[in-house]
CSV table of C-alpha atoms and ligand atoms in Angstrom, one decimal:
chain,number,residue,atom,x,y,z
A,1,MET,CA,0.0,0.0,0.0
A,2,SER,CA,1.3,3.4,-1.0
A,3,ALA,CA,1.6,6.0,1.8
A,4,VAL,CA,0.6,8.7,-0.7
A,5,PRO,CA,-3.0,9.8,-0.1
A,6,ALA,CA,-5.5,9.8,-3.0
A,7,ILE,CA,-7.5,12.9,-3.5
A,8,GLU,CA,-11.0,12.5,-4.8
A,9,LEU,CA,-11.8,14.8,-7.7
A,10,ASN,CA,-15.2,16.4,-8.4
A,11,ASP,CA,-15.8,13.8,-11.1
A,12,GLY,CA,-15.3,10.9,-8.7
A,13,ASN,CA,-11.8,9.9,-10.0
A,14,HIS,CA,-8.9,9.8,-7.6
A,15,ILE,CA,-5.4,11.3,-8.1
A,16,PRO,CA,-2.3,10.6,-6.0
A,17,GLN,CA,-1.6,13.7,-4.0
A,18,LEU,CA,2.2,13.4,-4.6
A,19,GLY,CA,3.5,12.9,-8.1
A,20,PHE,CA,6.6,13.5,-10.3
A,21,GLY,CA,6.9,16.5,-12.6
A,22,VAL,CA,9.0,16.3,-15.8
A,23,PHE,CA,9.2,20.0,-16.9
A,24,GLN,CA,12.7,20.8,-18.1
A,25,ILE,CA,13.9,17.2,-18.2
A,26,GLU,CA,15.5,16.7,-21.6
A,27,PRO,CA,13.7,14.0,-23.7
A,28,GLU,CA,16.8,11.8,-23.6
A,29,ARG,CA,16.8,11.7,-19.8
A,30,THR,CA,13.1,11.5,-19.3
A,31,ALA,CA,12.4,7.7,-19.7
A,32,SER,CA,15.1,6.8,-17.2
A,33,ALA,CA,14.0,9.6,-14.7
A,34,VAL,CA,10.4,8.4,-14.9
A,35,LYS,CA,11.5,4.8,-14.4
A,36,ASP,CA,13.6,5.8,-11.4
A,37,ALA,CA,10.6,7.7,-10.0
A,38,LEU,CA,8.3,4.8,-10.5
A,39,GLU,CA,10.8,2.4,-8.8
A,40,ILE,CA,10.9,4.8,-5.8
A,41,GLY,CA,7.1,4.6,-5.6
A,42,TYR,CA,5.7,7.6,-7.5
A,43,ARG,CA,2.5,6.6,-9.3
A,44,HIS,CA,1.6,10.0,-10.8
A,45,ILE,CA,3.5,11.7,-13.6
A,46,ASP,CA,2.9,15.3,-14.8
A,47,THR,CA,3.9,16.1,-18.4
A,48,ALA,CA,2.8,18.4,-21.2
A,49,GLU,CA,3.1,18.6,-24.9
A,50,MET,CA,5.1,21.8,-24.3
A,51,TYR,CA,7.7,19.9,-22.4
A,52,GLY,CA,8.6,17.8,-25.5
A,53,ASN,CA,8.9,14.6,-23.5
A,54,GLU,CA,5.4,12.9,-23.5
A,55,LYS,CA,6.8,10.0,-25.7
A,56,GLU,CA,9.6,9.4,-23.2
A,57,VAL,CA,7.1,9.4,-20.3
A,58,GLY,CA,5.2,6.6,-21.9
A,59,GLN,CA,8.5,4.8,-22.5
A,60,GLY,CA,9.5,5.2,-18.8
A,61,VAL,CA,6.2,3.7,-17.6
A,62,ARG,CA,6.7,0.7,-19.9
A,63,ASP,CA,10.4,0.4,-18.9
A,64,ALA,CA,9.4,0.2,-15.2
A,65,GLY,CA,7.3,-2.8,-16.1
A,66,LEU,CA,4.1,-1.3,-14.8
A,67,ASP,CA,0.7,-1.6,-16.3
A,68,ARG,CA,-0.7,1.6,-17.7
A,69,GLY,CA,-3.5,1.5,-15.2
A,70,ASP,CA,-1.0,1.6,-12.3
A,71,VAL,CA,0.1,5.1,-13.1
A,72,PHE,CA,-1.8,8.4,-13.2
A,73,ILE,CA,-0.6,10.4,-16.2
A,74,THR,CA,-1.5,14.1,-16.8
A,75,SER,CA,-0.7,16.0,-20.0
A,76,LYS,CA,-1.7,19.4,-21.3
A,77,LEU,CA,-2.8,21.1,-24.4
A,78,ASN,CA,-0.1,23.4,-25.9
A,79,ASN,CA,-0.7,27.1,-26.4
A,80,GLY,CA,-0.7,26.9,-30.2
A,81,PHE,CA,-3.6,24.5,-30.3
A,82,HIS,CA,-6.6,26.2,-28.7
A,83,LYS,CA,-8.7,26.2,-31.9
A,84,PRO,CA,-11.1,23.2,-31.6
A,85,ASP,CA,-9.7,21.2,-34.6
A,86,ASP,CA,-6.1,21.9,-33.6
A,87,ALA,CA,-7.0,20.8,-30.0
A,88,ARG,CA,-8.5,17.5,-31.3
A,89,ARG,CA,-5.4,16.8,-33.4
A,90,ALA,CA,-3.0,17.7,-30.6
A,91,PHE,CA,-4.8,15.4,-28.2
A,92,ASP,CA,-4.7,12.5,-30.7
A,93,ASN,CA,-1.0,13.1,-31.0
A,94,THR,CA,-0.5,13.1,-27.2
A,95,LEU,CA,-2.2,9.7,-26.9
A,96,ARG,CA,-0.3,8.4,-29.9
A,97,VAL,CA,3.2,9.3,-28.5
A,98,LEU,CA,2.3,8.2,-25.0
A,99,GLU,CA,1.2,4.9,-26.7
A,100,SER,CA,-1.9,4.9,-24.6
A,101,ASP,CA,-5.6,5.1,-25.4
A,102,TYR,CA,-6.3,7.5,-22.6
A,103,VAL,CA,-4.8,10.0,-20.2
A,104,ASP,CA,-5.9,10.2,-16.6
A,105,LEU,CA,-6.1,14.0,-16.7
A,106,PHE,CA,-5.9,16.5,-19.6
A,107,LEU,CA,-5.5,20.2,-19.0
A,108,ILE,CA,-5.6,23.5,-20.9
A,109,HIS,CA,-2.0,24.6,-20.1
A,110,TRP,CA,-2.6,28.4,-20.2
A,111,PRO,CA,-5.8,30.4,-20.6
A,112,LEU,CA,-4.1,32.9,-23.0
A,113,PRO,CA,-6.8,35.6,-22.5
A,114,THR,CA,-5.1,38.0,-24.9
A,115,LEU,CA,-5.0,35.5,-27.7
A,116,TYR,CA,-7.7,33.7,-29.7
A,117,GLY,CA,-10.0,36.6,-29.1
A,118,GLY,CA,-10.0,35.7,-25.4
A,119,ASP,CA,-11.9,32.5,-26.2
A,120,PHE,CA,-10.8,29.6,-24.1
A,121,VAL,CA,-14.4,28.4,-23.7
A,122,SER,CA,-14.6,26.7,-27.1
A,123,THR,CA,-11.3,25.0,-26.2
A,124,TRP,CA,-12.8,23.8,-23.0
A,125,HIS,CA,-15.8,22.4,-24.9
A,126,VAL,CA,-13.4,20.2,-26.9
A,127,LEU,CA,-11.9,18.9,-23.6
A,128,GLU,CA,-15.4,18.0,-22.6
A,129,GLU,CA,-15.6,15.9,-25.7
A,130,PHE,CA,-12.5,14.0,-24.6
A,131,ALA,CA,-14.0,13.4,-21.2
A,132,ARG,CA,-17.3,12.2,-22.8
A,133,ASP,CA,-15.5,9.7,-25.1
A,134,GLY,CA,-13.4,8.4,-22.2
A,135,ARG,CA,-10.0,9.3,-23.7
A,136,ALA,CA,-9.5,11.8,-20.9
A,137,ARG,CA,-10.6,10.3,-17.6
A,138,SER,CA,-10.6,13.8,-16.0
A,139,ILE,CA,-10.3,17.2,-17.5
A,140,GLY,CA,-9.1,20.4,-16.0
A,141,VAL,CA,-7.2,23.7,-16.5
A,142,SER,CA,-3.9,25.2,-15.6
A,143,ASN,CA,-3.0,28.8,-14.8
A,144,PHE,CA,-6.7,29.9,-14.7
A,145,GLN,CA,-7.5,32.9,-12.6
A,146,PRO,CA,-10.9,33.1,-10.8
A,147,ALA,CA,-12.3,35.3,-13.6
A,148,HIS,CA,-11.4,32.6,-16.1
A,149,LEU,CA,-13.0,29.9,-14.0
A,150,ASP,CA,-16.1,32.0,-13.6
A,151,ARG,CA,-16.5,32.2,-17.4
A,152,LEU,CA,-16.2,28.4,-17.7
A,153,ALA,CA,-18.9,28.1,-14.9
A,154,LYS,CA,-21.2,30.4,-16.8
A,155,GLU,CA,-20.6,29.1,-20.3
A,156,SER,CA,-20.1,25.3,-19.8
A,157,GLY,CA,-21.6,22.5,-17.8
A,158,THR,CA,-18.4,21.1,-16.5
A,159,VAL,CA,-16.4,22.3,-13.5
A,160,PRO,CA,-12.7,21.6,-14.1
A,161,ALA,CA,-11.5,18.8,-11.9
A,162,VAL,CA,-8.2,20.6,-11.1
A,163,ASN,CA,-6.6,24.0,-11.6
A,164,GLN,CA,-2.8,23.6,-11.8
A,165,VAL,CA,-1.2,26.9,-10.7
A,166,GLU,CA,2.0,28.3,-9.3
A,167,VAL,CA,2.0,27.8,-5.5
A,168,HIS,CA,4.9,27.8,-3.0
A,169,PRO,CA,5.8,29.6,0.2
A,170,TYR,CA,6.8,32.9,-1.6
A,171,PHE,CA,3.7,32.8,-3.8
A,172,ALA,CA,0.8,31.2,-1.8
A,173,ASN,CA,-1.8,32.1,-4.5
A,174,GLU,CA,-4.5,32.2,-1.9
A,175,THR,CA,-7.2,33.8,-4.0
A,176,VAL,CA,-7.1,31.0,-6.6
A,177,ARG,CA,-6.8,28.3,-4.0
A,178,ALA,CA,-9.9,29.7,-2.1
A,179,TYR,CA,-11.9,29.8,-5.3
A,180,GLY,CA,-11.0,26.2,-5.9
A,181,LEU,CA,-12.0,25.2,-2.4
A,182,GLU,CA,-15.3,26.9,-2.8
A,183,HIS,CA,-16.2,25.5,-6.2
A,184,GLY,CA,-14.8,21.9,-5.9
A,185,VAL,CA,-11.7,22.5,-8.1
A,186,ALA,CA,-8.7,20.7,-6.7
A,187,THR,CA,-5.5,22.9,-6.6
A,188,GLU,CA,-2.4,21.4,-8.1
A,189,ALA,CA,0.7,23.4,-6.9
A,190,TRP,CA,3.3,23.8,-9.7
A,191,SER,CA,6.9,24.7,-8.9
A,192,PRO,CA,6.2,23.6,-5.3
A,193,ILE,CA,9.7,24.4,-4.1
A,194,ALA,CA,9.9,27.4,-6.4
A,195,GLN,CA,12.6,25.5,-8.5
A,196,GLY,CA,14.8,25.6,-5.4
A,197,LYS,CA,14.5,29.3,-4.6
A,198,VAL,CA,12.8,28.8,-1.2
A,199,LEU,CA,15.2,26.1,0.1
A,200,ASP,CA,17.7,28.5,1.7
A,201,ASP,CA,15.1,30.6,3.4
A,202,ALA,CA,16.2,31.1,7.0
A,203,ILE,CA,12.8,30.3,8.5
A,204,ILE,CA,12.4,27.1,6.4
A,205,GLU,CA,16.0,26.0,7.3
A,206,ARG,CA,15.2,26.6,11.0
A,207,ILE,CA,12.1,24.5,10.8
A,208,ALA,CA,13.9,21.8,8.8
A,209,ASP,CA,16.6,21.6,11.5
A,210,SER,CA,14.0,21.4,14.2
A,211,VAL,CA,12.1,18.5,12.6
A,212,GLY,CA,15.3,16.8,11.3
A,213,ARG,CA,14.3,17.0,7.7
A,214,THR,CA,15.5,18.8,4.6
A,215,SER,CA,14.1,22.2,3.5
A,216,ALA,CA,12.5,20.5,0.4
A,217,GLN,CA,10.8,17.9,2.6
A,218,VAL,CA,9.4,20.6,4.9
A,219,VAL,CA,8.1,22.7,2.0
A,220,LEU,CA,6.5,19.7,0.3
A,221,ARG,CA,5.0,18.6,3.6
A,222,TRP,CA,3.5,22.1,4.0
A,223,HIS,CA,1.8,21.7,0.7
A,224,ILE,CA,0.5,18.2,1.6
A,225,GLN,CA,-1.0,19.5,4.9
A,226,ARG,CA,-2.7,22.4,3.0
A,227,GLY,CA,-4.3,19.7,0.8
A,228,ASP,CA,-2.8,20.7,-2.5
A,229,ILE,CA,-1.5,18.2,-5.1
A,230,VAL,CA,2.2,18.4,-5.8
A,231,PHE,CA,4.7,16.9,-8.3
A,232,PRO,CA,8.3,18.1,-7.6
A,233,LYS,CA,10.8,17.6,-10.4
A,234,SER,CA,14.2,16.1,-10.0
A,235,VAL,CA,16.7,14.2,-12.1
A,236,SER,CA,18.5,13.0,-9.1
A,237,PRO,CA,17.3,9.7,-7.6
A,238,ASP,CA,18.4,10.7,-4.1
A,239,ARG,CA,16.3,13.9,-4.3
A,240,MET,CA,13.4,12.0,-5.9
A,241,ARG,CA,13.6,9.6,-2.9
A,242,ALA,CA,13.8,12.4,-0.3
A,243,ASN,CA,10.9,14.2,-2.0
A,244,PHE,CA,8.8,11.1,-1.7
A,245,GLU,CA,9.5,10.7,2.1
A,246,LEU,CA,6.8,13.0,3.3
A,247,PHE,CA,4.3,10.8,5.1
A,248,ASP,CA,6.2,9.8,8.3
A,249,PHE,CA,6.3,13.3,9.9
A,250,GLU,CA,4.0,16.2,10.4
A,251,LEU,CA,4.4,20.0,10.8
A,252,GLY,CA,2.8,21.6,13.8
A,253,GLY,CA,0.5,24.5,13.4
A,254,SER,CA,3.1,27.2,14.3
A,255,ASP,CA,5.5,25.8,11.7
A,256,MET,CA,2.7,25.7,9.1
A,257,ASP,CA,1.9,29.4,9.9
A,258,ALA,CA,5.6,30.5,9.9
A,259,ILE,CA,5.9,29.1,6.3
A,260,SER,CA,2.5,30.6,5.2
A,261,VAL,CA,3.6,34.1,6.3
A,262,LEU,CA,6.5,34.0,3.9
A,263,ASP,CA,4.0,34.8,1.1
A,264,ARG,CA,5.1,37.8,-0.9
A,265,GLY,CA,2.0,38.1,-3.1
A,266,GLU,CA,2.4,39.0,-6.7
A,267,PRO,CA,6.2,39.8,-6.5
A,268,GLY,CA,6.7,36.2,-5.2
A,269,ARG,CA,5.8,34.6,-8.5
A,270,THR,CA,8.7,32.8,-10.3
A,271,GLY,CA,6.6,32.3,-13.5
A,272,PRO,CA,4.5,34.5,-15.7
A,273,ASN,CA,1.2,36.1,-14.7
A,274,PRO,CA,-1.6,34.1,-16.5
A,275,ASP,CA,-3.5,37.3,-17.3
A,276,GLU,CA,-0.7,38.5,-19.5
A,277,PHE,CA,1.1,35.3,-20.6
A,278,ASP,CA,0.9,34.9,-24.4
A,279,TYR,CA,3.8,32.6,-25.4
A,280,VAL,CA,3.1,30.3,-28.3
A,281,PRO,CA,6.0,27.9,-29.1
A,282,ASP,CA,7.1,27.7,-32.8
B,1,NAP,N1,1.3,24.1,-15.5
B,1,NAP,C1,2.3,24.9,-15.6
B,1,NAP,O1,2.3,26.0,-16.2
B,1,NAP,C2,3.6,24.5,-14.9
B,1,NAP,C3,4.7,25.3,-14.8
B,1,NAP,C4,5.8,24.9,-14.1
B,1,NAP,C5,5.9,23.6,-13.6
B,1,NAP,N2,4.8,22.7,-13.8
B,1,NAP,C6,4.8,21.3,-13.3
B,1,NAP,O2,5.3,21.3,-11.9
B,1,NAP,C7,6.4,20.5,-11.8
B,1,NAP,C8,7.3,20.9,-10.7
B,1,NAP,O3,7.7,22.3,-10.9
B,1,NAP,P1,9.2,22.7,-11.4
B,1,NAP,O4,9.8,21.6,-12.1
B,1,NAP,O5,9.0,24.0,-12.1
B,1,NAP,O6,9.9,23.1,-10.1
B,1,NAP,P2,10.1,22.4,-8.6
B,1,NAP,O7,9.6,21.0,-8.6
B,1,NAP,O8,9.6,23.4,-7.6
B,1,NAP,O9,11.7,22.4,-8.5
B,1,NAP,C9,12.6,21.7,-9.4
B,1,NAP,C10,14.0,22.1,-9.2
B,1,NAP,O10,14.4,21.9,-7.8
B,1,NAP,C11,15.5,21.0,-7.7
B,1,NAP,N3,15.2,20.0,-6.7
B,1,NAP,C12,14.2,19.1,-6.7
B,1,NAP,N4,14.2,18.4,-5.5
B,1,NAP,C13,15.2,19.0,-4.7
B,1,NAP,C14,15.6,18.7,-3.4
B,1,NAP,N5,15.1,17.8,-2.7
B,1,NAP,N6,16.6,19.5,-2.9
B,1,NAP,C15,17.2,20.5,-3.7
B,1,NAP,N7,16.8,20.8,-5.0
B,1,NAP,C16,15.8,20.0,-5.5
B,1,NAP,C17,15.6,20.3,-9.1
B,1,NAP,O11,16.9,20.0,-9.5
B,1,NAP,P3,17.4,18.6,-9.9
B,1,NAP,O12,16.5,18.1,-11.0
B,1,NAP,O13,18.8,18.8,-10.3
B,1,NAP,O14,17.3,17.7,-8.6
B,1,NAP,C18,15.0,21.4,-10.0
B,1,NAP,O15,16.0,22.3,-10.4
B,1,NAP,C19,7.0,20.5,-13.2
B,1,NAP,O16,8.0,19.5,-13.5
B,1,NAP,C20,5.8,20.4,-14.1
B,1,NAP,O17,5.3,19.1,-14.1
B,1,NAP,C21,3.7,23.2,-14.4
């Protein structure tokens, strides 16, 4: 039995609360990194068409000797494919390269409110098709602000199962998290350790010393206790292992609060603001 809790999504499906992210893992390293992660015990992989390594994620799962059904796989629609027919083709391609007839979770990667005439709703309707035909077991969004989620609520019949957004101690993203809590959208916290930038924070180091854990473990445990879904990335098996060892200790309320007050609001972001982000890869 895995120690990793399963979170129930609003469509009744379950997702392991802790997974493994593969952003910025070069394709040639991805299959072995995924295999290492699965051997350590991870059962949830977060990829995206934009990361250029979906094919190698599928390969890594097969190399680990696991059945497809044993691993929860998320992928995401790339920014150049929001028009309905492009989205359909892109999704077909995601399944083809993964060598799978479904993904567990498929997301709109960015809302791109300044592109496509601000229309992410027709893109969402196409994801609803994928859910209806069973090729996406769950569907959700990424980097959606409350106003974007409100529009989906008004103009579609499906509440996203998740919203994957930047969250870490320097950018707690509380407004988006609160919206999710109120409307049944699970929050997935991307860059959960801020790509390493929070690890030498004096407060986090002090807490890590006091509980006998690393800074990364303390920050990941803070996310887990807040109820968010996380998938730290590492190419080092030692770090993958450490990042997986989160379920045999607990942070007390004062330590949780001491980390939460590190929130810097908007200046704490490490990534782009979703209201402005308009990058479309070539
Ligand atoms: N939806 C989105 O727009 C979006 C955006 C960004 C990320 N994501 C997802 O979120 C996942 C995680 O975010 P992320 O990759 O940006 O950043 P992250 O997981 O916060 O941090 C990864 C970085 O921290 C290092 N690291 C990992 N574990 C460590 C440890 N125990 N001690 C010290 N350093 C450690 C890694 O280096 P090594 O590899 O050298 O260990 C890597 O440089 C991504 O892989 C992706 O799946 C989604």
